[in-house]
């Protein structure tokens, strides 16, 4: 990523660089096989981006079962409305936060490595944290409720 002419690294530039480098590393580790939702979740986690301002809304979304299922997000974000895309980014970060805080960031890397070795993301999740998409959604909902309130 060319940055010629940059005299100082502002906090915003540092955030963007971390985000974009995370995408590059995820692509390298997974051989380009990482679904967008996990790739975006990892990139936001590395920035780091906080869910604090969206936490209560996310809790309500999961509680009312209005979240976008992770298996649906595997197809990417391009066909989502702006509001759905915002939700998709928040859900992605919530899942990576949950996995990192519950199992450790090493398990996020193991999931990526398993995807890079040919496993589907759901199989990699099952092998690493013993949860498929349905279980992950329930666990993320509980995590969000505990962190941001019901």
JSON list of C-alpha atoms in Angstrom, two decimals:
[
{"chain": "A", "resi": 1, "resn": "UNK", "atom": "CA", "xyz": [0.00, 0.00, 0.00]},
{"chain": "A", "resi": 2, "resn": "UNK", "atom": "CA", "xyz": [1.83, 3.11, -1.19]},
{"chain": "A", "resi": 3, "resn": "UNK", "atom": "CA", "xyz": [1.96, 5.96, 1.28]},
{"chain": "A", "resi": 4, "resn": "UNK", "atom": "CA", "xyz": [4.43, 8.33, -0.36]},
{"chain": "A", "resi": 5, "resn": "UNK", "atom": "CA", "xyz": [4.30, 11.88, 0.87]},
{"chain": "A", "resi": 6, "resn": "UNK", "atom": "CA", "xyz": [3.07, 10.91, 4.33]},
{"chain": "A", "resi": 7, "resn": "UNK", "atom": "CA", "xyz": [4.95, 12.96, 6.89]},
{"chain": "A", "resi": 8, "resn": "UNK", "atom": "CA", "xyz": [3.34, 11.55, 10.03]},
{"chain": "A", "resi": 9, "resn": "UNK", "atom": "CA", "xyz": [1.28, 8.54, 10.90]},
{"chain": "A", "resi": 10, "resn": "UNK", "atom": "CA", "xyz": [-1.95, 9.84, 12.35]},
{"chain": "A", "resi": 11, "resn": "UNK", "atom": "CA", "xyz": [-4.06, 7.62, 14.59]},
{"chain": "A", "resi": 12, "resn": "UNK", "atom": "CA", "xyz": [-6.55, 7.20, 11.73]},
{"chain": "A", "resi": 13, "resn": "UNK", "atom": "CA", "xyz": [-3.82, 6.17, 9.29]},
{"chain": "A", "resi": 14, "resn": "UNK", "atom": "CA", "xyz": [-2.41, 3.72, 11.84]},
{"chain": "A", "resi": 15, "resn": "UNK", "atom": "CA", "xyz": [-5.88, 2.22, 12.27]},
{"chain": "A", "resi": 16, "resn": "UNK", "atom": "CA", "xyz": [-6.37, 1.85, 8.51]},
{"chain": "A", "resi": 17, "resn": "UNK", "atom": "CA", "xyz": [-2.91, 0.34, 8.05]},
{"chain": "A", "resi": 18, "resn": "UNK", "atom": "CA", "xyz": [-3.53, -2.23, 10.80]},
{"chain": "A", "resi": 19, "resn": "UNK", "atom": "CA", "xyz": [-6.91, -3.10, 9.26]},
{"chain": "A", "resi": 20, "resn": "UNK", "atom": "CA", "xyz": [-5.53, -3.51, 5.74]},
{"chain": "A", "resi": 21, "resn": "UNK", "atom": "CA", "xyz": [-2.44, -5.44, 6.88]},
{"chain": "A", "resi": 22, "resn": "UNK", "atom": "CA", "xyz": [-4.72, -7.79, 8.80]},
{"chain": "A", "resi": 23, "resn": "UNK", "atom": "CA", "xyz": [-6.62, -8.49, 5.56]},
{"chain": "A", "resi": 24, "resn": "UNK", "atom": "CA", "xyz": [-3.31, -9.26, 3.84]},
{"chain": "A", "resi": 25, "resn": "UNK", "atom": "CA", "xyz": [-2.24, -11.64, 6.62]},
{"chain": "A", "resi": 26, "resn": "UNK", "atom": "CA", "xyz": [-5.63, -13.38, 6.71]},
{"chain": "A", "resi": 27, "resn": "UNK", "atom": "CA", "xyz": [-5.50, -13.85, 2.95]},
{"chain": "A", "resi": 28, "resn": "UNK", "atom": "CA", "xyz": [-1.96, -15.24, 3.23]},
{"chain": "A", "resi": 29, "resn": "UNK", "atom": "CA", "xyz": [-2.81, -17.65, 6.06]},
{"chain": "A", "resi": 30, "resn": "UNK", "atom": "CA", "xyz": [-6.01, -18.91, 4.42]},
{"chain": "A", "resi": 31, "resn": "UNK", "atom": "CA", "xyz": [-4.82, -18.93, 0.83]},
{"chain": "A", "resi": 32, "resn": "UNK", "atom": "CA", "xyz": [-7.64, -16.53, 0.02]},
{"chain": "A", "resi": 33, "resn": "UNK", "atom": "CA", "xyz": [-10.29, -18.98, 1.29]},
{"chain": "A", "resi": 34, "resn": "UNK", "atom": "CA", "xyz": [-11.48, -16.97, 4.30]},
{"chain": "A", "resi": 35, "resn": "UNK", "atom": "CA", "xyz": [-15.14, -15.90, 4.20]},
{"chain": "A", "resi": 36, "resn": "UNK", "atom": "CA", "xyz": [-15.53, -12.14, 4.26]},
{"chain": "A", "resi": 37, "resn": "UNK", "atom": "CA", "xyz": [-17.25, -12.03, 7.63]},
{"chain": "A", "resi": 38, "resn": "UNK", "atom": "CA", "xyz": [-14.30, -13.63, 9.44]},
{"chain": "A", "resi": 39, "resn": "UNK", "atom": "CA", "xyz": [-11.77, -11.62, 7.43]},
{"chain": "A", "resi": 40, "resn": "UNK", "atom": "CA", "xyz": [-13.55, -8.37, 8.36]},
{"chain": "A", "resi": 41, "resn": "UNK", "atom": "CA", "xyz": [-13.96, -9.47, 11.97]},
{"chain": "A", "resi": 42, "resn": "UNK", "atom": "CA", "xyz": [-10.24, -10.11, 12.32]},
{"chain": "A", "resi": 43, "resn": "UNK", "atom": "CA", "xyz": [-9.32, -6.83, 10.60]},
{"chain": "A", "resi": 44, "resn": "UNK", "atom": "CA", "xyz": [-11.61, -4.83, 12.90]},
{"chain": "A", "resi": 45, "resn": "UNK", "atom": "CA", "xyz": [-10.26, -6.70, 15.94]},
{"chain": "A", "resi": 46, "resn": "UNK", "atom": "CA", "xyz": [-6.69, -5.78, 14.99]},
{"chain": "A", "resi": 47, "resn": "UNK", "atom": "CA", "xyz": [-7.48, -2.04, 14.45]},
{"chain": "A", "resi": 48, "resn": "UNK", "atom": "CA", "xyz": [-8.78, -2.25, 17.29]},
{"chain": "A", "resi": 49, "resn": "UNK", "atom": "CA", "xyz": [-12.45, -1.29, 16.86]},
{"chain": "A", "resi": 50, "resn": "UNK", "atom": "CA", "xyz": [-14.85, -1.31, 19.79]},
{"chain": "A", "resi": 51, "resn": "UNK", "atom": "CA", "xyz": [-18.44, -2.51, 19.78]},
{"chain": "A", "resi": 52, "resn": "UNK", "atom": "CA", "xyz": [-19.28, -0.36, 22.82]},
{"chain": "A", "resi": 53, "resn": "UNK", "atom": "CA", "xyz": [-21.38, 2.14, 20.88]},
{"chain": "A", "resi": 54, "resn": "UNK", "atom": "CA", "xyz": [-23.32, -0.65, 19.12]},
{"chain": "A", "resi": 55, "resn": "UNK", "atom": "CA", "xyz": [-23.35, -3.23, 21.90]},
{"chain": "A", "resi": 56, "resn": "UNK", "atom": "CA", "xyz": [-26.88, -2.72, 23.20]},
{"chain": "A", "resi": 57, "resn": "UNK", "atom": "CA", "xyz": [-28.30, -2.60, 19.67]},
{"chain": "A", "resi": 58, "resn": "UNK", "atom": "CA", "xyz": [-26.50, -5.85, 18.85]},
{"chain": "A", "resi": 59, "resn": "UNK", "atom": "CA", "xyz": [-27.87, -7.48, 22.00]},
{"chain": "A", "resi": 60, "resn": "UNK", "atom": "CA", "xyz": [-31.40, -6.50, 20.94]},
{"chain": "A", "resi": 61, "resn": "UNK", "atom": "CA", "xyz": [-30.76, -7.74, 17.40]},
{"chain": "A", "resi": 62, "resn": "UNK", "atom": "CA", "xyz": [-29.61, -11.16, 18.60]},
{"chain": "A", "resi": 63, "resn": "UNK", "atom": "CA", "xyz": [-32.35, -11.32, 21.25]},
{"chain": "A", "resi": 64, "resn": "UNK", "atom": "CA", "xyz": [-35.03, -10.73, 18.61]},
{"chain": "A", "resi": 65, "resn": "UNK", "atom": "CA", "xyz": [-33.25, -13.17, 16.27]},
{"chain": "A", "resi": 66, "resn": "UNK", "atom": "CA", "xyz": [-32.83, -10.47, 13.63]},
{"chain": "A", "resi": 67, "resn": "UNK", "atom": "CA", "xyz": [-29.09, -11.11, 13.19]},
{"chain": "A", "resi": 68, "resn": "UNK", "atom": "CA", "xyz": [-27.76, -12.24, 9.84]},
{"chain": "A", "resi": 69, "resn": "UNK", "atom": "CA", "xyz": [-26.77, -15.90, 10.26]},
{"chain": "A", "resi": 70, "resn": "UNK", "atom": "CA", "xyz": [-23.02, -16.49, 9.88]},
{"chain": "A", "resi": 71, "resn": "UNK", "atom": "CA", "xyz": [-23.62, -19.10, 7.19]},
{"chain": "A", "resi": 72, "resn": "UNK", "atom": "CA", "xyz": [-25.50, -16.44, 5.18]},
{"chain": "A", "resi": 73, "resn": "UNK", "atom": "CA", "xyz": [-22.61, -14.00, 5.67]},
{"chain": "A", "resi": 74, "resn": "UNK", "atom": "CA", "xyz": [-20.25, -16.53, 4.06]},
{"chain": "A", "resi": 75, "resn": "UNK", "atom": "CA", "xyz": [-21.48, -15.31, 0.67]},
{"chain": "A", "resi": 76, "resn": "UNK", "atom": "CA", "xyz": [-20.15, -11.81, 1.39]},
{"chain": "A", "resi": 77, "resn": "UNK", "atom": "CA", "xyz": [-21.56, -8.36, 2.05]},
{"chain": "A", "resi": 78, "resn": "UNK", "atom": "CA", "xyz": [-22.03, -7.01, -1.49]},
{"chain": "A", "resi": 79, "resn": "UNK", "atom": "CA", "xyz": [-25.74, -7.75, -1.76]},
{"chain": "A", "resi": 80, "resn": "UNK", "atom": "CA", "xyz": [-26.59, -6.31, 1.65]},
{"chain": "A", "resi": 81, "resn": "UNK", "atom": "CA", "xyz": [-28.31, -2.99, 2.23]},
{"chain": "A", "resi": 82, "resn": "UNK", "atom": "CA", "xyz": [-26.21, -0.34, 4.03]},
{"chain": "A", "resi": 83, "resn": "UNK", "atom": "CA", "xyz": [-27.96, -1.16, 7.33]},
{"chain": "A", "resi": 84, "resn": "UNK", "atom": "CA", "xyz": [-27.42, -4.90, 6.83]},
{"chain": "A", "resi": 85, "resn": "UNK", "atom": "CA", "xyz": [-23.76, -4.31, 5.92]},
{"chain": "A", "resi": 86, "resn": "UNK", "atom": "CA", "xyz": [-23.26, -2.33, 9.14]},
{"chain": "A", "resi": 87, "resn": "UNK", "atom": "CA", "xyz": [-24.85, -5.19, 11.07]},
{"chain": "A", "resi": 88, "resn": "UNK", "atom": "CA", "xyz": [-22.66, -7.71, 9.23]},
{"chain": "A", "resi": 89, "resn": "UNK", "atom": "CA", "xyz": [-19.50, -5.84, 10.24]},
{"chain": "A", "resi": 90, "resn": "UNK", "atom": "CA", "xyz": [-20.69, -5.64, 13.86]},
{"chain": "A", "resi": 91, "resn": "UNK", "atom": "CA", "xyz": [-21.61, -9.34, 13.95]},
{"chain": "A", "resi": 92, "resn": "UNK", "atom": "CA", "xyz": [-18.24, -10.21, 12.44]},
{"chain": "A", "resi": 93, "resn": "UNK", "atom": "CA", "xyz": [-16.35, -8.28, 15.09]},
{"chain": "A", "resi": 94, "resn": "UNK", "atom": "CA", "xyz": [-18.58, -9.68, 17.84]},
{"chain": "A", "resi": 95, "resn": "UNK", "atom": "CA", "xyz": [-17.72, -13.25, 16.80]},
{"chain": "A", "resi": 96, "resn": "UNK", "atom": "CA", "xyz": [-13.97, -12.58, 16.70]},
{"chain": "A", "resi": 97, "resn": "UNK", "atom": "CA", "xyz": [-14.14, -10.75, 20.06]},
{"chain": "A", "resi": 98, "resn": "UNK", "atom": "CA", "xyz": [-16.05, -13.67, 21.55]},
{"chain": "A", "resi": 99, "resn": "UNK", "atom": "CA", "xyz": [-13.61, -16.29, 20.25]},
{"chain": "A", "resi": 100, "resn": "UNK", "atom": "CA", "xyz": [-10.55, -14.25, 21.30]},
{"chain": "A", "resi": 101, "resn": "UNK", "atom": "CA", "xyz": [-11.84, -13.43, 24.77]},
{"chain": "A", "resi": 102, "resn": "UNK", "atom": "CA", "xyz": [-13.23, -16.91, 25.44]},
{"chain": "A", "resi": 103, "resn": "UNK", "atom": "CA", "xyz": [-10.67, -19.19, 23.81]},
{"chain": "A", "resi": 104, "resn": "UNK", "atom": "CA", "xyz": [-7.70, -16.90, 23.11]},
{"chain": "A", "resi": 105, "resn": "UNK", "atom": "CA", "xyz": [-6.40, -15.21, 19.99]},
{"chain": "A", "resi": 106, "resn": "UNK", "atom": "CA", "xyz": [-4.38, -18.35, 19.23]},
{"chain": "A", "resi": 107, "resn": "UNK", "atom": "CA", "xyz": [-7.63, -20.12, 18.41]},
{"chain": "A", "resi": 108, "resn": "UNK", "atom": "CA", "xyz": [-8.53, -17.41, 15.90]},
{"chain": "A", "resi": 109, "resn": "UNK", "atom": "CA", "xyz": [-5.22, -18.15, 14.19]},
{"chain": "A", "resi": 110, "resn": "UNK", "atom": "CA", "xyz": [-5.87, -21.92, 14.34]},
{"chain": "A", "resi": 111, "resn": "UNK", "atom": "CA", "xyz": [-9.26, -21.40, 12.69]},
{"chain": "A", "resi": 112, "resn": "UNK", "atom": "CA", "xyz": [-7.60, -19.40, 9.91]},
{"chain": "A", "resi": 113, "resn": "UNK", "atom": "CA", "xyz": [-4.89, -22.03, 9.46]},
{"chain": "A", "resi": 114, "resn": "UNK", "atom": "CA", "xyz": [-7.48, -24.80, 9.21]},
{"chain": "A", "resi": 115, "resn": "UNK", "atom": "CA", "xyz": [-9.37, -22.85, 6.57]},
{"chain": "A", "resi": 116, "resn": "UNK", "atom": "CA", "xyz": [-6.07, -22.42, 4.75]},
{"chain": "A", "resi": 117, "resn": "UNK", "atom": "CA", "xyz": [-5.53, -26.19, 4.92]},
{"chain": "A", "resi": 118, "resn": "UNK", "atom": "CA", "xyz": [-8.82, -26.81, 3.15]},
{"chain": "A", "resi": 119, "resn": "UNK", "atom": "CA", "xyz": [-11.43, -27.02, 5.92]},
{"chain": "A", "resi": 120, "resn": "UNK", "atom": "CA", "xyz": [-14.66, -25.12, 5.55]},
{"chain": "A", "resi": 121, "resn": "UNK", "atom": "CA", "xyz": [-14.98, -22.33, 8.09]},
{"chain": "A", "resi": 122, "resn": "UNK", "atom": "CA", "xyz": [-17.72, -24.19, 9.95]},
{"chain": "A", "resi": 123, "resn": "UNK", "atom": "CA", "xyz": [-15.54, -27.33, 10.12]},
{"chain": "A", "resi": 124, "resn": "UNK", "atom": "CA", "xyz": [-12.61, -25.22, 11.35]},
{"chain": "A", "resi": 125, "resn": "UNK", "atom": "CA", "xyz": [-14.84, -23.72, 14.05]},
{"chain": "A", "resi": 126, "resn": "UNK", "atom": "CA", "xyz": [-16.01, -27.18, 15.13]},
{"chain": "A", "resi": 127, "resn": "UNK", "atom": "CA", "xyz": [-12.43, -28.49, 15.23]},
{"chain": "A", "resi": 128, "resn": "UNK", "atom": "CA", "xyz": [-11.15, -25.51, 17.19]},
{"chain": "A", "resi": 129, "resn": "UNK", "atom": "CA", "xyz": [-13.89, -24.23, 19.51]},
{"chain": "A", "resi": 130, "resn": "UNK", "atom": "CA", "xyz": [-16.28, -27.19, 19.17]},
{"chain": "A", "resi": 131, "resn": "UNK", "atom": "CA", "xyz": [-19.11, -25.01, 17.89]},
{"chain": "A", "resi": 132, "resn": "UNK", "atom": "CA", "xyz": [-20.79, -24.81, 14.49]},
{"chain": "A", "resi": 133, "resn": "UNK", "atom": "CA", "xyz": [-22.55, -21.72, 13.23]},
{"chain": "A", "resi": 134, "resn": "UNK", "atom": "CA", "xyz": [-25.76, -22.25, 15.22]},
{"chain": "A", "resi": 135, "resn": "UNK", "atom": "CA", "xyz": [-23.85, -22.74, 18.46]},
{"chain": "A", "resi": 136, "resn": "UNK", "atom": "CA", "xyz": [-21.59, -19.79, 17.68]},
{"chain": "A", "resi": 137, "resn": "UNK", "atom": "CA", "xyz": [-24.57, -17.48, 17.17]},
{"chain": "A", "resi": 138, "resn": "UNK", "atom": "CA", "xyz": [-26.06, -18.54, 20.52]},
{"chain": "A", "resi": 139, "resn": "UNK", "atom": "CA", "xyz": [-22.72, -18.12, 22.29]},
{"chain": "A", "resi": 140, "resn": "UNK", "atom": "CA", "xyz": [-22.12, -14.70, 20.71]},
{"chain": "A", "resi": 141, "resn": "UNK", "atom": "CA", "xyz": [-25.62, -13.64, 21.80]},
{"chain": "A", "resi": 142, "resn": "UNK", "atom": "CA", "xyz": [-24.86, -14.69, 25.42]},
{"chain": "A", "resi": 143, "resn": "UNK", "atom": "CA", "xyz": [-21.45, -12.99, 25.27]},
{"chain": "A", "resi": 144, "resn": "UNK", "atom": "CA", "xyz": [-22.98, -9.73, 24.04]},
{"chain": "A", "resi": 145, "resn": "UNK", "atom": "CA", "xyz": [-25.76, -9.82, 26.65]},
{"chain": "A", "resi": 146, "resn": "UNK", "atom": "CA", "xyz": [-23.22, -10.37, 29.44]},
{"chain": "A", "resi": 147, "resn": "UNK", "atom": "CA", "xyz": [-20.96, -7.60, 28.15]},
{"chain": "A", "resi": 148, "resn": "UNK", "atom": "CA", "xyz": [-23.52, -4.95, 27.14]},
{"chain": "A", "resi": 149, "resn": "UNK", "atom": "CA", "xyz": [-26.66, -5.86, 29.08]},
{"chain": "A", "resi": 150, "resn": "UNK", "atom": "CA", "xyz": [-29.97, -7.40, 28.08]}
]
